[in-house]
Backbone as a ProteinNet text record, in pm:
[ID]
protein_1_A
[PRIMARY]
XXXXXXXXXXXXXXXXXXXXXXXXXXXXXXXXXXXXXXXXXXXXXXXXXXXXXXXXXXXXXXXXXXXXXXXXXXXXXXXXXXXXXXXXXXXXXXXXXXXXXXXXXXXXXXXXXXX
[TERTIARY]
1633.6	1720.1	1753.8	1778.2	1795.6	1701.7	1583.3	1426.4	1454.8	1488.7	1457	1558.4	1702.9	1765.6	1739.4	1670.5	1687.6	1538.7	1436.8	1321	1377.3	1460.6	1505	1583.5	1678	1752.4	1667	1531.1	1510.6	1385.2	1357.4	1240.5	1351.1	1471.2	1595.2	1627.9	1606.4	1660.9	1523.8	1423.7	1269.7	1254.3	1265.8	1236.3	1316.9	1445.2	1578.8	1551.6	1536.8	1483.5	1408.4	1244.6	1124.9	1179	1237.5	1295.2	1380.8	1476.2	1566.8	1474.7	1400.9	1344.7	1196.7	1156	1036.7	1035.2	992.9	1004.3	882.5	775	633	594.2	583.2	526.3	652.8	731.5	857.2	930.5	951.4	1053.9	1217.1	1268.4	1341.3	1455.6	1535.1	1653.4	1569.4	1453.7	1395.2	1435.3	1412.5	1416.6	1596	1648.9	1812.2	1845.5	1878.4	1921.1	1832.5	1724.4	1643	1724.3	1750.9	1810.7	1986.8	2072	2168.5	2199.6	2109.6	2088.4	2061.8	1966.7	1936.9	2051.3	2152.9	2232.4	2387.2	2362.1	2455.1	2432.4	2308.4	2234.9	2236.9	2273	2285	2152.7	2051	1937.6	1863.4	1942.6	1938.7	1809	1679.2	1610	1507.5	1519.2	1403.3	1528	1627.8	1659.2	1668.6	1645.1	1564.1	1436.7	1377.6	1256.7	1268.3	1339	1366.5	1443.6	1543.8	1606.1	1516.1	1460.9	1372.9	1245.1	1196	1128.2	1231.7	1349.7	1450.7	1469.6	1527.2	1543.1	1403.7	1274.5	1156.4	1190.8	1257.6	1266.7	1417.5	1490.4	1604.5	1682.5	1627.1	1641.3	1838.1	1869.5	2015.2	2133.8	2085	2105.5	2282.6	2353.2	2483.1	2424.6	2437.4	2441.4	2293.8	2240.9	2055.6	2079	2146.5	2191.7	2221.3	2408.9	2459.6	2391.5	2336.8	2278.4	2224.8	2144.2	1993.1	2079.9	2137.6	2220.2	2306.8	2325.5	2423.7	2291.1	2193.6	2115.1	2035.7	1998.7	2014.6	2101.1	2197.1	2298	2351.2	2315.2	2306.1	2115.1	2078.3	1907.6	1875.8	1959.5	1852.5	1938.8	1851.3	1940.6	1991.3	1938.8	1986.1	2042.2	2157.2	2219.7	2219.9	2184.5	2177.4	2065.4	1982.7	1877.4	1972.1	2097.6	2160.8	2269.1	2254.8	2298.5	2276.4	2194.3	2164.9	2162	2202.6	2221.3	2372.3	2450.7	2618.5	2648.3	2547.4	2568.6	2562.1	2473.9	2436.5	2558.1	2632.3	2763.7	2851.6	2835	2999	2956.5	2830.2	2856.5	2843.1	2788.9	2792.7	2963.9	3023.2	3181.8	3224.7	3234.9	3272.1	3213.3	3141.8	3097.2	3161.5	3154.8	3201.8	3338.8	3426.2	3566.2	3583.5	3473.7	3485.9	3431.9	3555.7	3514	3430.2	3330.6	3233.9	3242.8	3213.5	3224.5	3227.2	3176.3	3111.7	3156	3242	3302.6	3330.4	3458	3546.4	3455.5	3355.7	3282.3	3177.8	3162.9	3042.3	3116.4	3219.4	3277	3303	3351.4	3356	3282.5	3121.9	3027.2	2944.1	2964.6	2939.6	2989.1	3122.9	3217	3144.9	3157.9	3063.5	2955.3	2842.2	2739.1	2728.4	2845.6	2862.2	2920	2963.1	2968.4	2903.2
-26.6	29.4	175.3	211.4	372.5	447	410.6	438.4	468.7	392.1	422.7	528.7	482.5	598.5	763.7	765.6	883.6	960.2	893.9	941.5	965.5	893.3	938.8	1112.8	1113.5	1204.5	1301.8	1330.4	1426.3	1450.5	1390.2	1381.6	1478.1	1450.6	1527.6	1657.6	1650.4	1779.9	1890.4	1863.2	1925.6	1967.9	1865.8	1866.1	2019.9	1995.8	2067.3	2244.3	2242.5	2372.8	2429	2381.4	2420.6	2485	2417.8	2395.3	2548.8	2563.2	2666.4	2779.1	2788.8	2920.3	2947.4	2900.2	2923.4	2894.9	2989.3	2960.8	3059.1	2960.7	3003.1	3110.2	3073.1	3163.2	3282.7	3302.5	3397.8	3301.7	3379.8	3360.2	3408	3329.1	3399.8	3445.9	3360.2	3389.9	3517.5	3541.5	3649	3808.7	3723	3843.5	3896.7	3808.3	3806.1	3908.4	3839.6	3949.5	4076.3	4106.7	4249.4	4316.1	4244.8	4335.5	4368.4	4260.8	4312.8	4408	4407.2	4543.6	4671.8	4679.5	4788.8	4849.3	4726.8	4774.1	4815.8	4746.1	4788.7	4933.6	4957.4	5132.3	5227.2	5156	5234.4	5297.3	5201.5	5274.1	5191.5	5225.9	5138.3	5125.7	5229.1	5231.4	5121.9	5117.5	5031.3	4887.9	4869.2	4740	4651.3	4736.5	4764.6	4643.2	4691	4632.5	4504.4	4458.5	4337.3	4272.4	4290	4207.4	4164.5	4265.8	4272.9	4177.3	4144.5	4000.2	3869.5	3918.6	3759.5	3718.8	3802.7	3752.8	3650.1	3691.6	3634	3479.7	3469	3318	3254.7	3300.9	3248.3	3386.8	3386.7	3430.3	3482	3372.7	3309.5	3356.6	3420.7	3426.2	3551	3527.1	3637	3685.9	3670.5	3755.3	3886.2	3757.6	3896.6	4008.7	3954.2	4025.2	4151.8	4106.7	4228.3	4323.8	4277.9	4325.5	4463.6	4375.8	4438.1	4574.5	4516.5	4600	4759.6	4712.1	4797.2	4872.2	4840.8	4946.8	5037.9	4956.1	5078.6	5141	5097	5224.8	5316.2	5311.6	5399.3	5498.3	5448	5525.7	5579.7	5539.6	5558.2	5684.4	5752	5838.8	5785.2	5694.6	5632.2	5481.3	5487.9	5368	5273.2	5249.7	5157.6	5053.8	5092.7	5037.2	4917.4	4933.2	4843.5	4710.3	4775.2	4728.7	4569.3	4552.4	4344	4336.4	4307.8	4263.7	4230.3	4332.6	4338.2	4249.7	4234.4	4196.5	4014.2	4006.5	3846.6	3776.8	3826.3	3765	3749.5	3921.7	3859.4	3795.4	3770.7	3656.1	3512.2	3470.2	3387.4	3337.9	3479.8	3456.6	3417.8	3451.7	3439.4	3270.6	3273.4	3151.6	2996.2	3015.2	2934.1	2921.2	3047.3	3118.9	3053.3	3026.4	3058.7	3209.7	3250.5	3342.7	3326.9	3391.4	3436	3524.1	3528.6	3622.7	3773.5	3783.2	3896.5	3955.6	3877.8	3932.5	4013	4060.5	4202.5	4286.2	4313.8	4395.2	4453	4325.2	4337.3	4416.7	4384.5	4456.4	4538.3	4602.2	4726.2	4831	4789.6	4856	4877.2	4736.7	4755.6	4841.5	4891.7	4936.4	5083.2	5163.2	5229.3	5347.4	5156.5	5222	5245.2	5241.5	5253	5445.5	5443.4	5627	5700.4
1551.9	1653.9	1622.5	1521.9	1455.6	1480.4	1442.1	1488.6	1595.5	1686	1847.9	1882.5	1849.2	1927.8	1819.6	1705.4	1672.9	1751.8	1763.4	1869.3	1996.4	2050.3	2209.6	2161.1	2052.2	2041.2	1977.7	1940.1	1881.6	2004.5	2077.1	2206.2	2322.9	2319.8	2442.9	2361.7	2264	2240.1	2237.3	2181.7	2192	2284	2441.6	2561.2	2621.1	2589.4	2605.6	2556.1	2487.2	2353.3	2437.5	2435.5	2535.1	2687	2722.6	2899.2	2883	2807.2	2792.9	2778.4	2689.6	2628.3	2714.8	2827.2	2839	3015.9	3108.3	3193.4	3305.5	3361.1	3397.1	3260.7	3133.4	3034.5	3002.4	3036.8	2939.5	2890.3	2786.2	2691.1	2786.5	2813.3	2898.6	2820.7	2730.2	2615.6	2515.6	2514.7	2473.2	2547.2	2647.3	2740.1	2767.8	2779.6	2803.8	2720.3	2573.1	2439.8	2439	2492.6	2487.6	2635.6	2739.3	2827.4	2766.3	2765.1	2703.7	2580.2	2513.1	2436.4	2473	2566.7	2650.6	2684.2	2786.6	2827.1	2746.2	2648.2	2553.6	2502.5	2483.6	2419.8	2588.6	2685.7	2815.5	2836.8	2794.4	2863.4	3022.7	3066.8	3202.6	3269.6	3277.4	3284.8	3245	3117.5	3017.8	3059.1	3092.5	3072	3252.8	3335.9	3468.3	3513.3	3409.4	3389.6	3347	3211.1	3184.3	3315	3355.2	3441.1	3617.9	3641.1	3712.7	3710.1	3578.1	3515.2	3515.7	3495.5	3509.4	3624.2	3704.6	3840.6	3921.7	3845.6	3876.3	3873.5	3746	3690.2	3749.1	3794	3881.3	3989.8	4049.2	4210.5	4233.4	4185.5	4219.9	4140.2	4011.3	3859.2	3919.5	3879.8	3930	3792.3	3683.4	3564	3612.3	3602.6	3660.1	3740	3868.4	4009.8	3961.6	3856.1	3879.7	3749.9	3692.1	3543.3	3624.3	3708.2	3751.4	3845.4	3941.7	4023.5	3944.2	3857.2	3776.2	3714.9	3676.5	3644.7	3741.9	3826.6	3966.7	4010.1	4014.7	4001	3927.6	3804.4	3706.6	3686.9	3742.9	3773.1	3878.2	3959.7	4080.8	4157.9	4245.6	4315.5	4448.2	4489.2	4641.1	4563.8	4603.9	4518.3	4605.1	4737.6	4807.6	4758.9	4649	4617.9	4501.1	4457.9	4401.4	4498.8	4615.1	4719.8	4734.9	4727.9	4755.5	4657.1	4500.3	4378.6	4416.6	4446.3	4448.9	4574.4	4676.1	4782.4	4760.1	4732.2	4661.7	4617.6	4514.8	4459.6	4556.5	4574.5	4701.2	4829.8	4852.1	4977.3	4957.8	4789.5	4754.9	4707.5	4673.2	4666.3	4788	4917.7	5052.4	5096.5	5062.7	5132.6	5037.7	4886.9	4809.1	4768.2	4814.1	4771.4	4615.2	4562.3	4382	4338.1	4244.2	4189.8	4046.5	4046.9	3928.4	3811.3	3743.5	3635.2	3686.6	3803.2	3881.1	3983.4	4058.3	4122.9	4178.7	4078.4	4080.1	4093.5	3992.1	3938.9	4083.6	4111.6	4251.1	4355.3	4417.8	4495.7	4466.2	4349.2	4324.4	4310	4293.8	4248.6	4415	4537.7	4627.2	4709.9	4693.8	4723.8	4720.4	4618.5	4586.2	4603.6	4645.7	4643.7	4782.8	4872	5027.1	5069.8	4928	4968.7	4873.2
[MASK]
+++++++++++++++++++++++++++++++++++++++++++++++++++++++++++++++++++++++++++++++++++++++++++++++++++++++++++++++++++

């Protein structure tokens, strides 16, 4: 019986591990800590690119959105190009009236990128 449940528990967690870190061929927690660094060193540019590969792997992602969003608006000269990143949250805020980690931040940055 030990046998069995320690194979179920080491088969869920393997499964679990794989599933997290790997998604259509990225490393995606690879990719995460290389963009938040970027953006920690404010090179918004090079970390652009990473988030721009995440959003590939979840569409939906608020962290990706505004990551991604916030570095177009720090690059770009037409900031409307950060515009549907900021936009995403807050209508996903409006429609769910839960607030996100993102929020504030979104509206404010949408706010913004409107003048």
């Amino acid at each position: 019986m030990k046998q069995i449940l320690s194979l179920i528990i080491v088969t869920i967690f393997l499964s679990s591990t794989t599933f997290a870190q790997k998604h259509d061929g990225i490393n995606v927690r690879k990719l995460e800590k290389k963009g938040e660094y970027l953006m920690a060193q404010e090179q918004y540019a090079e970390a652009q690119s990473v988030y721009e590969q995440l959003i590939k792997t979840s569409p939906a992602n608020e962290d990706y959105n505004f990551n991604l969003g916030f570095c177009k608006f720090n690059t770009s000269v037409d900031k409307n190009a950060a515009m549907e990143h900021f936009d995403m949250i807050v209508k996903k805020f409006k429609s769910s009236k839960k607030q996100g980690a993102y929020t504030y931040a979104a509206f404010f940055y949408l706010g913004k990128s409107y003048h």
